[in-house]
Amino acid sequence: MSKSSKVLNLRDKISGNEVDLSLCNLSEVPVRELPEFCNLTHLVKVDLSKNQLTCLPDDLGNLVNLQHLDLYNNKLTTLPVSFSQLRSLKWLDLKDNPLESGLAKAAGDCLDEKQCKQCSSKVLQHMRAIQDEVDRAREKRLLREKELEKKREARQREREAREKEARKREKAEEKDKRRKEYNAQMAALAAQEQQKKRSEEKKKKNGQAAADKKAVVESAPKPRRSLIGLMFKLLLLLLLGLAGVAAACRLTDLQKEAVCVPISAAVDDGLSWARKQEGVVRQLLSS
């Protein structure tokens, strides 16, 4: 039988708000062939008895209007947790299924109409208890995951804070390093400037000393030259005076005075000495 014909046959099992899939030798609810099965929320009665079902769909609880569910003579051990959502369920038959002990105790014998009604009520109560446990477990898991997430976030914040502090410390160290390098450069420049200043002052002092020494050397002979010049002038004046007196004593009437007699004699002696020297010089030159 082809898949399309099988789907067609299964769809033929749906009649209004009821579906009868009993004696179809099903090992599972044909949700693959009838993907809309659990969305048929209008269903009131479902018969899955006398098959080989080992499990029911997880979203079976979507059938919120289901009142009658026959699961007689299958291989079910448990029911999906969503079964607790079948709040309209009034009749349930779970006979001849290898149910786990807790579920089997809640289901009872289901030997008559009354027991099947009690089965639906007690199984719903049992499944709601399981749902509560699942919800609490999920809440605990979510809380644990939330706490783990908080811890991860706290560790992340701590790591980010440490990284931020490390970056801040690195920036401070880098800034301090640059400041020290700048101060060292300024100190070196100041030392160079100071050395230059000292060199200039030393040169200036040496130049001043040399200038002072030169000035002393140059100015030292000046008094000497001035003294010699003064002496020369005095001697010249004296000679002029003597020449004037000699001229006066020889050329004027004063030559007969007693004062002029030694002067005239000295002049005559000087002229006689000069003539003698002139003769000596001529002899030297002629020889």
C-alpha positions as a Markdown table, in Angstrom:
| # | Residue | x | y | z |
|---|---|---|---|---|
| 1 | Met | 0.0 | 0.0 | 0.0 |
| 2 | Ser | 1.4 | 3.3 | -1.0 |
| 3 | Lys | 1.9 | 6.1 | 1.5 |
| 4 | Ser | -0.7 | 8.3 | -0.1 |
| 5 | Ser | -3.3 | 5.6 | 0.0 |
| 6 | Lys | -2.4 | 4.9 | 3.6 |
| 7 | Val | -2.9 | 8.5 | 4.5 |
| 8 | Leu | -6.2 | 8.5 | 2.7 |
| 9 | Asn | -7.3 | 5.4 | 4.7 |
| 10 | Leu | -6.3 | 7.1 | 8.0 |
| 11 | Arg | -8.2 | 10.2 | 7.1 |
| 12 | Asp | -11.2 | 8.0 | 6.4 |
| 13 | Lys | -11.0 | 7.0 | 10.1 |
| 14 | Ile | -11.8 | 10.6 | 11.1 |
| 15 | Ser | -15.6 | 11.1 | 11.3 |
| 16 | Gly | -16.7 | 14.5 | 12.6 |
| 17 | Asn | -15.3 | 15.0 | 16.1 |
| 18 | Glu | -14.4 | 11.3 | 16.5 |
| 19 | Val | -11.5 | 9.2 | 15.2 |
| 20 | Asp | -11.3 | 5.4 | 15.3 |
| 21 | Leu | -7.8 | 3.9 | 14.7 |
| 22 | Ser | -8.3 | 0.7 | 16.6 |
| 23 | Leu | -7.0 | -2.6 | 15.1 |
| 24 | Cys | -4.7 | -0.8 | 12.7 |
| 25 | Asn | -1.6 | -2.5 | 13.9 |
| 26 | Leu | 0.0 | 0.9 | 14.7 |
| 27 | Ser | 3.3 | 1.0 | 16.6 |
| 28 | Glu | 2.9 | 4.7 | 17.1 |
| 29 | Val | 0.3 | 7.4 | 16.5 |
| 30 | Pro | 0.6 | 8.3 | 12.8 |
| 31 | Val | 1.6 | 11.9 | 13.3 |
| 32 | Arg | 3.9 | 11.6 | 10.2 |
| 33 | Glu | 1.1 | 10.5 | 8.0 |
| 34 | Leu | -1.4 | 12.8 | 9.8 |
| 35 | Pro | 0.8 | 15.7 | 11.0 |
| 36 | Glu | -2.3 | 17.7 | 11.9 |
| 37 | Phe | -3.5 | 14.9 | 14.3 |
| 38 | Cys | -2.6 | 16.7 | 17.5 |
| 39 | Asn | -4.1 | 19.9 | 16.2 |
| 40 | Leu | -7.5 | 18.4 | 15.7 |
| 41 | Thr | -8.7 | 20.2 | 18.8 |
| 42 | His | -12.3 | 19.5 | 17.9 |
| 43 | Leu | -12.0 | 15.8 | 18.6 |
| 44 | Val | -14.0 | 14.5 | 21.4 |
| 45 | Lys | -13.5 | 10.7 | 21.1 |
| 46 | Val | -10.3 | 8.9 | 20.0 |
| 47 | Asp | -10.0 | 5.1 | 19.8 |
| 48 | Leu | -6.5 | 3.7 | 19.6 |
| 49 | Ser | -7.2 | 0.3 | 21.2 |
| 50 | Lys | -5.7 | -3.0 | 20.1 |
| 51 | Asn | -2.6 | -1.7 | 18.4 |
| 52 | Gln | 1.1 | -2.0 | 19.2 |
| 53 | Leu | 1.6 | 1.6 | 20.5 |
| 54 | Thr | 4.7 | 2.0 | 22.8 |
| 55 | Cys | 4.3 | 5.8 | 23.2 |
| 56 | Leu | 2.0 | 8.7 | 22.5 |
| 57 | Pro | 2.8 | 12.1 | 20.9 |
| 58 | Asp | 4.3 | 14.6 | 23.3 |
| 59 | Asp | 1.8 | 17.3 | 22.2 |
| 60 | Leu | -1.2 | 15.0 | 22.8 |
| 61 | Gly | -2.3 | 17.6 | 25.4 |
| 62 | Asn | -3.4 | 19.9 | 22.5 |
| 63 | Leu | -6.6 | 17.9 | 22.2 |
| 64 | Val | -8.2 | 20.1 | 24.9 |
| 65 | Asn | -11.8 | 19.0 | 24.0 |
| 66 | Leu | -11.1 | 15.2 | 24.2 |
| 67 | Gln | -13.5 | 13.4 | 26.5 |
| 68 | His | -13.1 | 9.7 | 25.6 |
| 69 | Leu | -9.8 | 8.0 | 25.0 |
| 70 | Asp | -9.5 | 4.3 | 24.5 |
| 71 | Leu | -5.9 | 2.9 | 24.8 |
| 72 | Tyr | -6.8 | -0.7 | 25.6 |
| 73 | Asn | -4.4 | -3.5 | 24.7 |
| 74 | Asn | -1.3 | -1.6 | 23.6 |
| 75 | Lys | 2.4 | -1.6 | 24.8 |
| 76 | Leu | 2.4 | 1.7 | 26.7 |
| 77 | Thr | 4.5 | 2.1 | 29.8 |
| 78 | Thr | 4.1 | 5.8 | 30.3 |
| 79 | Leu | 2.1 | 8.8 | 29.1 |
| 80 | Pro | 3.4 | 12.1 | 27.9 |
| 81 | Val | 3.5 | 14.9 | 30.5 |
| 82 | Ser | 1.2 | 17.0 | 28.3 |
| 83 | Phe | -1.6 | 14.4 | 29.1 |
| 84 | Ser | -2.3 | 16.5 | 32.2 |
| 85 | Gln | -3.7 | 19.2 | 29.9 |
| 86 | Leu | -6.6 | 17.0 | 28.8 |
| 87 | Arg | -8.9 | 18.7 | 31.3 |
| 88 | Ser | -12.1 | 17.7 | 29.4 |
| 89 | Leu | -11.2 | 13.9 | 29.6 |
| 90 | Lys | -14.1 | 11.9 | 31.3 |
| 91 | Trp | -13.3 | 8.4 | 30.2 |
| 92 | Leu | -10.0 | 6.5 | 29.8 |
| 93 | Asp | -9.2 | 2.8 | 29.3 |
| 94 | Leu | -5.6 | 1.6 | 29.9 |
| 95 | Lys | -6.2 | -2.1 | 30.5 |
| 96 | Asp | -3.7 | -4.6 | 29.1 |
| 97 | Asn | -0.7 | -2.1 | 28.9 |
| 98 | Pro | 2.6 | -2.8 | 30.7 |
| 99 | Leu | 2.3 | 0.5 | 32.7 |
| 100 | Glu | 4.9 | 1.6 | 35.2 |
| 101 | Ser | 3.8 | 0.9 | 38.7 |
| 102 | Gly | 2.7 | 4.5 | 39.7 |
| 103 | Leu | 0.6 | 4.9 | 36.5 |
| 104 | Ala | -0.9 | 1.4 | 36.8 |
| 105 | Lys | -2.0 | 2.1 | 40.4 |
| 106 | Ala | -3.6 | 5.4 | 39.3 |
| 107 | Ala | -5.3 | 3.7 | 36.3 |
| 108 | Gly | -6.9 | 0.8 | 38.2 |
| 109 | Asp | -8.7 | -2.1 | 36.5 |
| 110 | Cys | -11.0 | -0.2 | 34.1 |
| 111 | Leu | -13.4 | -3.2 | 34.1 |
| 112 | Asp | -16.5 | -1.1 | 33.6 |
| 113 | Glu | -17.8 | 2.4 | 32.8 |
| 114 | Lys | -17.4 | 3.7 | 36.3 |
| 115 | Gln | -13.9 | 2.4 | 36.7 |
| 116 | Cys | -12.9 | 4.0 | 33.3 |
| 117 | Lys | -14.3 | 7.3 | 34.5 |
| 118 | Gln | -12.4 | 7.0 | 37.7 |
| 119 | Cys | -9.3 | 6.0 | 35.6 |
| 120 | Ser | -9.5 | 9.3 | 33.7 |
| 121 | Ser | -9.8 | 11.3 | 36.9 |
| 122 | Lys | -7.0 | 9.5 | 38.8 |
| 123 | Val | -4.7 | 9.4 | 35.8 |
| 124 | Leu | -5.2 | 13.1 | 35.2 |
| 125 | Gln | -4.4 | 13.7 | 38.9 |
| 126 | His | -1.4 | 11.5 | 38.6 |
| 127 | Met | -0.2 | 13.2 | 35.5 |
| 128 | Arg | -0.7 | 16.7 | 37.0 |
| 129 | Ala | 1.5 | 15.7 | 39.9 |
| 130 | Ile | 4.1 | 14.6 | 37.4 |
| 131 | Gln | 3.6 | 17.8 | 35.5 |
| 132 | Asp | 4.1 | 19.8 | 38.7 |
| 133 | Glu | 7.3 | 17.8 | 39.4 |
| 134 | Val | 8.4 | 18.5 | 35.8 |
| 135 | Asp | 7.6 | 22.1 | 36.2 |
| 136 | Arg | 9.4 | 22.3 | 39.5 |
| 137 | Ala | 12.4 | 20.5 | 38.0 |
| 138 | Arg | 12.3 | 22.9 | 35.1 |
| 139 | Glu | 12.1 | 25.8 | 37.4 |
| 140 | Lys | 15.0 | 24.5 | 39.4 |
| 141 | Arg | 16.9 | 23.9 | 36.2 |
| 142 | Leu | 16.0 | 27.4 | 35.0 |
| 143 | Leu | 16.9 | 28.8 | 38.4 |
| 144 | Arg | 20.2 | 26.9 | 38.3 |
| 145 | Glu | 20.9 | 28.0 | 34.8 |
| 146 | Lys | 20.0 | 31.5 | 35.8 |
| 147 | Glu | 22.4 | 31.3 | 38.8 |
| 148 | Leu | 25.1 | 29.8 | 36.6 |
| 149 | Glu | 24.4 | 32.7 | 34.1 |
| 150 | Lys | 24.7 | 35.2 | 36.9 |
| 151 | Lys | 27.9 | 33.6 | 38.0 |
| 152 | Arg | 29.2 | 33.6 | 34.5 |
| 153 | Glu | 28.2 | 37.2 | 34.2 |
| 154 | Ala | 29.8 | 38.0 | 37.5 |
| 155 | Arg | 33.0 | 36.2 | 36.4 |
| 156 | Gln | 32.8 | 38.1 | 33.1 |
| 157 | Arg | 32.4 | 41.4 | 34.9 |
| 158 | Glu | 35.3 | 40.5 | 37.2 |
| 159 | Arg | 37.4 | 39.6 | 34.2 |
| 160 | Glu | 36.4 | 42.8 | 32.4 |
| 161 | Ala | 37.1 | 44.8 | 35.6 |
| 162 | Arg | 40.6 | 43.1 | 35.9 |
| 163 | Glu | 41.3 | 43.7 | 32.2 |
| 164 | Lys | 40.1 | 47.3 | 32.6 |
| 165 | Glu | 42.3 | 47.8 | 35.7 |
| 166 | Ala | 45.2 | 46.2 | 33.8 |
| 167 | Arg | 44.7 | 48.5 | 30.9 |
| 168 | Lys | 44.4 | 51.5 | 33.3 |
| 169 | Arg | 47.6 | 50.4 | 35.0 |
| 170 | Glu | 49.4 | 49.9 | 31.7 |
| 171 | Lys | 48.2 | 53.4 | 30.6 |
| 172 | Ala | 49.4 | 54.9 | 33.9 |
| 173 | Glu | 52.8 | 53.1 | 33.5 |
| 174 | Glu | 53.1 | 54.2 | 29.9 |
| 175 | Lys | 52.2 | 57.8 | 31.0 |
| 176 | Asp | 54.7 | 57.7 | 33.8 |
| 177 | Lys | 57.3 | 56.3 | 31.4 |
| 178 | Arg | 56.7 | 59.1 | 28.9 |
| 179 | Arg | 56.8 | 61.6 | 31.8 |
| 180 | Lys | 60.1 | 60.2 | 33.0 |
| 181 | Glu | 61.5 | 60.3 | 29.4 |
| 182 | Tyr | 60.3 | 63.8 | 29.0 |
| 183 | Asn | 61.8 | 64.9 | 32.3 |
| 184 | Ala | 65.1 | 63.1 | 31.3 |
| 185 | Gln | 65.1 | 64.9 | 28.0 |
| 186 | Met | 64.4 | 68.3 | 29.7 |
| 187 | Ala | 67.1 | 67.6 | 32.2 |
| 188 | Ala | 69.5 | 66.7 | 29.4 |
| 189 | Leu | 68.6 | 69.9 | 27.6 |
| 190 | Ala | 69.0 | 71.9 | 30.8 |
| 191 | Ala | 72.4 | 70.3 | 31.4 |
| 192 | Gln | 73.4 | 71.0 | 27.8 |
| 193 | Glu | 72.2 | 74.6 | 28.2 |
| 194 | Gln | 74.0 | 75.0 | 31.5 |
| 195 | Gln | 77.2 | 73.5 | 30.0 |
| 196 | Lys | 76.8 | 75.9 | 27.1 |
| 197 | Lys | 76.3 | 78.8 | 29.4 |
| 198 | Arg | 79.3 | 77.8 | 31.5 |
| 199 | Ser | 81.4 | 77.4 | 28.4 |
| 200 | Glu | 80.3 | 80.8 | 27.2 |
| 201 | Glu | 81.0 | 82.3 | 30.6 |
| 202 | Lys | 84.4 | 80.6 | 30.6 |
| 203 | Lys | 85.1 | 81.9 | 27.1 |
| 204 | Lys | 83.9 | 85.3 | 28.2 |
| 205 | Lys | 86.1 | 85.2 | 31.3 |
| 206 | Asn | 89.1 | 84.0 | 29.2 |
| 207 | Gly | 88.4 | 86.7 | 26.6 |
| 208 | Gln | 88.1 | 89.3 | 29.4 |
| 209 | Ala | 91.3 | 88.1 | 31.0 |
| 210 | Ala | 93.1 | 88.1 | 27.6 |
| 211 | Ala | 91.6 | 91.6 | 27.0 |
| 212 | Asp | 92.7 | 92.7 | 30.4 |
| 213 | Lys | 96.1 | 91.3 | 29.9 |
| 214 | Lys | 96.4 | 92.9 | 26.5 |
| 215 | Ala | 95.2 | 96.1 | 27.9 |
| 216 | Val | 97.8 | 95.9 | 30.6 |
| 217 | Val | 100.5 | 95.0 | 28.1 |
| 218 | Glu | 99.4 | 97.7 | 25.8 |
| 219 | Ser | 98.8 | 100.3 | 28.5 |
| 220 | Ala | 102.0 | 99.5 | 30.4 |
| 221 | Pro | 104.5 | 101.3 | 28.1 |
| 222 | Lys | 102.3 | 104.3 | 27.7 |
| 223 | Pro | 103.5 | 106.0 | 30.9 |
| 224 | Arg | 107.0 | 105.2 | 29.8 |
| 225 | Arg | 106.6 | 106.7 | 26.4 |
| 226 | Ser | 104.8 | 109.6 | 28.0 |
| 227 | Leu | 107.7 | 110.1 | 30.4 |
| 228 | Ile | 110.3 | 109.8 | 27.6 |
| 229 | Gly | 108.4 | 112.3 | 25.5 |
| 230 | Leu | 108.2 | 114.6 | 28.4 |
| 231 | Met | 111.9 | 114.3 | 29.1 |
| 232 | Phe | 112.6 | 114.8 | 25.4 |
| 233 | Lys | 110.5 | 117.9 | 25.3 |
| 234 | Leu | 112.2 | 119.2 | 28.4 |
| 235 | Leu | 115.6 | 118.4 | 27.0 |
| 236 | Leu | 114.6 | 120.1 | 23.7 |
| 237 | Leu | 113.4 | 123.1 | 25.6 |
| 238 | Leu | 116.6 | 123.1 | 27.5 |
| 239 | Leu | 118.7 | 122.8 | 24.3 |
| 240 | Leu | 116.6 | 125.6 | 22.7 |
| 241 | Gly | 117.1 | 127.6 | 25.8 |
| 242 | Leu | 120.8 | 127.0 | 25.9 |
| 243 | Ala | 121.0 | 127.7 | 22.1 |
| 244 | Gly | 119.1 | 130.9 | 22.7 |
| 245 | Val | 121.4 | 131.9 | 25.6 |
| 246 | Ala | 124.5 | 130.9 | 23.5 |
| 247 | Ala | 123.2 | 133.0 | 20.5 |
| 248 | Ala | 122.4 | 135.9 | 22.8 |
| 249 | Cys | 125.9 | 135.7 | 24.4 |
| 250 | Arg | 127.7 | 135.6 | 21.0 |
| 251 | Leu | 125.6 | 137.8 | 18.8 |
| 252 | Thr | 124.6 | 140.6 | 21.2 |
| 253 | Asp | 126.2 | 143.0 | 23.5 |
| 254 | Leu | 125.9 | 140.5 | 26.3 |
| 255 | Gln | 129.0 | 138.6 | 25.1 |
| 256 | Lys | 131.1 | 140.9 | 27.2 |
| 257 | Glu | 129.2 | 140.1 | 30.3 |
| 258 | Ala | 130.8 | 137.8 | 32.9 |
| 259 | Val | 127.9 | 135.4 | 32.6 |
| 260 | Cys | 128.4 | 134.8 | 28.9 |
| 261 | Val | 132.1 | 134.2 | 29.1 |
| 262 | Pro | 131.9 | 130.5 | 30.2 |
| 263 | Ile | 128.9 | 130.0 | 27.9 |
| 264 | Ser | 130.9 | 131.3 | 24.9 |
| 265 | Ala | 133.8 | 129.1 | 25.9 |
| 266 | Ala | 131.6 | 126.1 | 26.1 |
| 267 | Val | 130.1 | 126.8 | 22.7 |
| 268 | Asp | 133.5 | 127.2 | 21.2 |
| 269 | Asp | 134.7 | 124.0 | 22.8 |
| 270 | Gly | 131.6 | 122.2 | 21.4 |
| 271 | Leu | 132.1 | 123.6 | 17.9 |
| 272 | Ser | 135.7 | 122.6 | 18.0 |
| 273 | Trp | 134.8 | 119.1 | 19.1 |
| 274 | Ala | 132.1 | 118.8 | 16.3 |
| 275 | Arg | 134.7 | 119.9 | 13.7 |
| 276 | Lys | 137.1 | 117.3 | 15.0 |
| 277 | Gln | 134.4 | 114.6 | 14.8 |
| 278 | Glu | 133.5 | 115.8 | 11.3 |
| 279 | Gly | 137.1 | 115.3 | 10.2 |
| 280 | Val | 137.1 | 111.8 | 11.7 |
| 281 | Val | 133.9 | 110.9 | 9.9 |
| 282 | Arg | 135.3 | 112.1 | 6.6 |
| 283 | Gln | 138.5 | 110.1 | 7.1 |
| 284 | Leu | 136.4 | 107.0 | 7.8 |
| 285 | Leu | 134.3 | 107.6 | 4.8 |
| 286 | Ser | 137.3 | 108.2 | 2.5 |
| 287 | Ser | 139.1 | 105.1 | 3.7 |
